[in-house]
Coordinates of C-alpha atoms in Angstrom, one line a residue:
M1 CA 23.0 -144.2 126.4
L2 CA 19.8 -142.3 127.0
G3 CA 17.5 -144.1 129.2
D4 CA 13.9 -143.3 127.7
D5 CA 12.0 -141.7 124.9
A6 CA 11.6 -138.6 126.8
E7 CA 15.3 -138.0 127.2
L8 CA 16.1 -138.8 123.7
T9 CA 13.5 -136.4 122.6
T10 CA 15.1 -133.6 124.7
A11 CA 18.5 -134.4 123.5
V12 CA 17.3 -134.2 119.9
R13 CA 15.7 -130.9 120.4
A14 CA 19.0 -129.6 122.1
A15 CA 21.1 -131.0 119.3
Q16 CA 18.9 -129.0 117.0
D17 CA 19.8 -125.9 119.1
G18 CA 23.3 -126.7 118.3
D19 CA 24.4 -128.5 121.5
E20 CA 27.2 -130.7 120.4
T21 CA 27.1 -132.8 123.6
A22 CA 23.5 -133.5 123.1
F23 CA 24.1 -134.6 119.5
R24 CA 26.8 -137.2 120.8
A25 CA 24.2 -138.5 123.2
V26 CA 21.6 -138.9 120.4
Y27 CA 24.4 -140.8 118.3
R28 CA 25.3 -143.1 121.2
S29 CA 21.7 -143.9 121.9
V30 CA 20.6 -144.6 118.3
H31 CA 23.6 -145.6 116.5
P32 CA 24.2 -149.2 117.8
R33 CA 20.6 -150.5 116.6
L34 CA 20.7 -148.3 113.4
L35 CA 24.0 -150.0 112.4
G36 CA 22.4 -153.4 113.1
Y37 CA 19.6 -152.4 110.6
V38 CA 22.1 -151.3 108.2
R39 CA 23.9 -154.7 108.5
T40 CA 20.8 -156.5 107.5
L41 CA 20.9 -154.6 104.3
V42 CA 24.7 -154.3 103.2
G43 CA 26.5 -157.0 105.4
D44 CA 29.1 -156.6 108.0
A45 CA 32.0 -155.4 105.6
D46 CA 30.4 -152.1 104.5
A47 CA 28.0 -151.5 107.3
E48 CA 30.2 -149.0 109.2
D49 CA 30.9 -146.9 106.0
V50 CA 27.3 -146.8 105.0
A51 CA 26.2 -145.9 108.6
S52 CA 28.8 -143.1 108.7
E53 CA 27.1 -141.7 105.5
A54 CA 24.0 -141.8 107.2
W55 CA 25.0 -140.0 110.2
L56 CA 26.6 -137.1 108.1
Q57 CA 23.3 -136.7 106.3
I58 CA 21.4 -136.8 109.8
A59 CA 23.6 -134.2 111.1
R60 CA 23.3 -132.1 108.0
D61 CA 19.6 -132.3 107.7
L62 CA 18.7 -132.2 111.5
D63 CA 17.3 -128.6 111.2
R64 CA 14.6 -130.0 109.0
F65 CA 13.4 -132.7 111.3
S66 CA 10.5 -132.3 113.4
G67 CA 9.0 -134.6 116.1
D68 CA 9.8 -136.8 119.1
A69 CA 12.0 -139.7 119.8
D70 CA 9.8 -142.2 117.9
R71 CA 9.7 -140.0 114.8
F72 CA 13.6 -139.5 115.1
R73 CA 14.3 -143.1 115.0
G74 CA 12.0 -143.6 112.0
W75 CA 13.6 -140.7 110.2
A76 CA 17.1 -141.8 111.0
A77 CA 16.2 -145.4 109.9
R78 CA 14.8 -144.0 106.5
I79 CA 18.0 -142.1 105.9
A80 CA 20.1 -145.2 106.7
R81 CA 18.0 -147.3 104.4
N82 CA 18.3 -145.0 101.6
R83 CA 22.1 -144.8 101.9
A84 CA 22.2 -148.6 102.1
L85 CA 20.1 -149.1 99.0
D86 CA 22.3 -146.7 97.0
H87 CA 25.2 -148.8 98.1
I88 CA 23.4 -152.0 97.0
R89 CA 22.8 -150.5 93.7
M90 CA 26.2 -149.7 93.0
R91 CA 27.5 -153.1 94.2
G92 CA 24.6 -155.0 92.5
R93 CA 23.2 -157.4 95.2
R94 CA 22.1 -157.8 98.7
P95 CA 25.0 -159.8 100.7
A96 CA 24.7 -162.8 102.8
I97 CA 25.1 -161.7 106.3
G98 CA 26.7 -163.2 109.3
G99 CA 29.3 -162.5 111.9
D100 CA 29.1 -160.3 115.0
E101 CA 26.0 -158.5 115.6
T102 CA 26.6 -157.2 119.1
E103 CA 26.1 -153.6 118.4
L104 CA 22.3 -154.4 118.3
T105 CA 22.2 -154.9 121.8
G106 CA 23.7 -151.6 122.6
R107 CA 27.1 -150.6 124.2
A108 CA 28.2 -152.2 127.4
A109 CA 27.9 -150.1 130.5
E110 CA 29.5 -150.1 133.9
S111 CA 26.0 -151.1 135.4
D112 CA 25.8 -154.3 133.0
T113 CA 25.1 -157.6 134.9
A114 CA 26.3 -161.0 134.0
G115 CA 22.6 -161.7 133.0
E116 CA 22.4 -158.8 130.7
A117 CA 25.5 -160.1 129.1
I118 CA 24.0 -163.4 128.7
E119 CA 20.8 -162.1 127.3
A120 CA 23.0 -160.0 124.8
L121 CA 24.5 -163.2 123.5
S122 CA 21.2 -164.8 123.0
T123 CA 20.0 -161.9 121.2
D124 CA 23.1 -161.9 118.9
H125 CA 22.2 -165.6 117.9
A126 CA 18.6 -164.6 117.0
L127 CA 19.8 -161.6 115.0
S128 CA 22.3 -163.7 113.1
L129 CA 19.3 -165.7 111.8
I130 CA 17.3 -162.7 110.6
A131 CA 19.6 -162.6 107.7
R132 CA 18.2 -165.8 106.5
L133 CA 14.7 -164.4 106.2
P134 CA 13.4 -162.8 102.7
Q135 CA 14.3 -159.1 102.8
D136 CA 10.9 -157.7 103.5
Q137 CA 10.6 -159.9 106.6
A138 CA 14.1 -159.1 107.8
E139 CA 13.6 -155.4 107.7
A140 CA 10.2 -155.6 109.2
V141 CA 11.5 -157.6 112.1
V142 CA 14.6 -155.5 112.5
L143 CA 12.7 -152.2 112.4
R144 CA 9.9 -153.3 114.6
V145 CA 11.8 -155.5 117.1
V146 CA 15.3 -154.2 117.1
V147 CA 15.3 -150.7 116.2
G148 CA 11.8 -150.3 118.2
L149 CA 9.6 -148.5 115.7
D150 CA 5.9 -148.8 115.8
A151 CA 4.1 -150.2 112.7
K152 CA 3.3 -146.8 111.4
S153 CA 6.9 -145.5 111.6
A154 CA 8.3 -148.7 110.0
A155 CA 5.7 -148.5 107.2
E156 CA 6.8 -145.0 106.5
T157 CA 10.5 -146.0 106.4
L158 CA 9.8 -148.8 104.0
G159 CA 7.3 -147.0 101.9
K160 CA 4.6 -149.6 102.7
R161 CA 1.3 -149.9 104.5
A162 CA 1.5 -150.6 108.1
G163 CA -0.7 -153.7 107.9
A164 CA 2.0 -155.0 105.2
V165 CA 4.6 -154.4 107.8
R166 CA 2.8 -156.1 110.7
T167 CA 2.2 -159.1 108.4
A168 CA 5.9 -159.2 107.3
A169 CA 7.1 -158.8 110.8
H170 CA 4.7 -161.6 112.0
R171 CA 5.8 -164.0 109.3
G172 CA 9.4 -163.4 110.0
L173 CA 9.1 -164.0 113.7
K174 CA 7.3 -167.3 112.8
R175 CA 10.0 -168.3 110.7
L176 CA 12.6 -167.2 113.1
A177 CA 10.8 -169.3 115.6
E178 CA 10.9 -172.4 113.3
L179 CA 14.7 -171.9 112.6
L180 CA 15.4 -171.7 116.4
G181 CA 13.1 -174.6 117.1
D182 CA 15.6 -176.7 114.9
D183 CA 18.4 -175.8 117.3
P184 CA 18.0 -177.4 120.6
E185 CA 20.4 -174.9 122.0
S186 CA 18.2 -172.0 120.9
A187 CA 15.5 -172.3 123.4
G188 CA 14.4 -168.8 124.7
V189 CA 16.4 -166.9 122.3
L190 CA 13.3 -165.0 120.8
D191 CA 12.4 -164.1 124.3
A192 CA 15.6 -161.9 124.6
L193 CA 14.5 -159.7 121.9
P194 CA 12.4 -156.6 123.0
P195 CA 8.7 -156.6 122.4
Q196 CA 7.3 -154.9 119.3
R197 CA 6.6 -151.2 120.0
E198 CA 3.0 -150.2 119.5
P199 CA 1.9 -146.5 118.3
R200 CA 1.5 -143.9 121.1
P201 CA 0.2 -140.3 121.0
R202 CA 2.9 -138.1 119.6
A203 CA 4.3 -135.3 121.5
V204 CA 4.3 -131.6 120.2
S205 CA 6.7 -131.1 117.4
S206 CA 10.0 -129.2 118.1
A207 CA 10.9 -126.2 116.4
T208 CA 13.9 -126.1 114.0
V209 CA 16.8 -123.7 114.4
T210 CA 20.1 -123.1 112.5
H211 CA 23.1 -125.1 113.6
T212 CA 26.2 -123.3 114.7
R213 CA 28.5 -125.5 112.6
T214 CA 28.4 -128.6 110.6
R215 CA 29.0 -131.9 112.6
T216 CA 31.2 -134.6 111.6
Q217 CA 31.6 -138.2 112.6
K218 CA 34.5 -137.1 114.9
D219 CA 32.1 -135.0 116.9
M220 CA 30.1 -138.0 117.7

């Protein structure tokens, strides 16, 4: 997995130049948390299929993207959300969500420690409670805290004002704290979640170029 925003930005731009290895690196970096976001919308059973549809569109439209790592995460989340909402409209309702959410913590690496594994389990428990929040709060919390978007990018993804997203995330986290407080075994679970990302100055936008060929899920 890519270690920081600079590496992800570089990989995205290389992928726009047709570098398939770079695109796979982008996929491995972004997919776990993006899949978690999709699961808060459509549930476990359909999340993989919806995420796959989102990545096919991301690959197809990558030439049109311009920006850095932060913008890419927001752009990818917006595509995933649109595919999820299309799926919900066809099915008719938002599902109850439960089960394994370990993808949200990222893929295990050889350097992972026992402490990181314990932290991942705590995060998993907190994320399973997010599905119990109202949808606006659940989406705001996942986009800001799990996917790592700043308030502006999350607002663009949801089609709302940044202030409304901040408020929904605050209310969602407050409710999560209440839910966790009812469970004595849950102490410190919210501490396992990463802090909300605040806006930073944007890097110079990347130029777009033509892909050498269309990517598929197999390429990732």
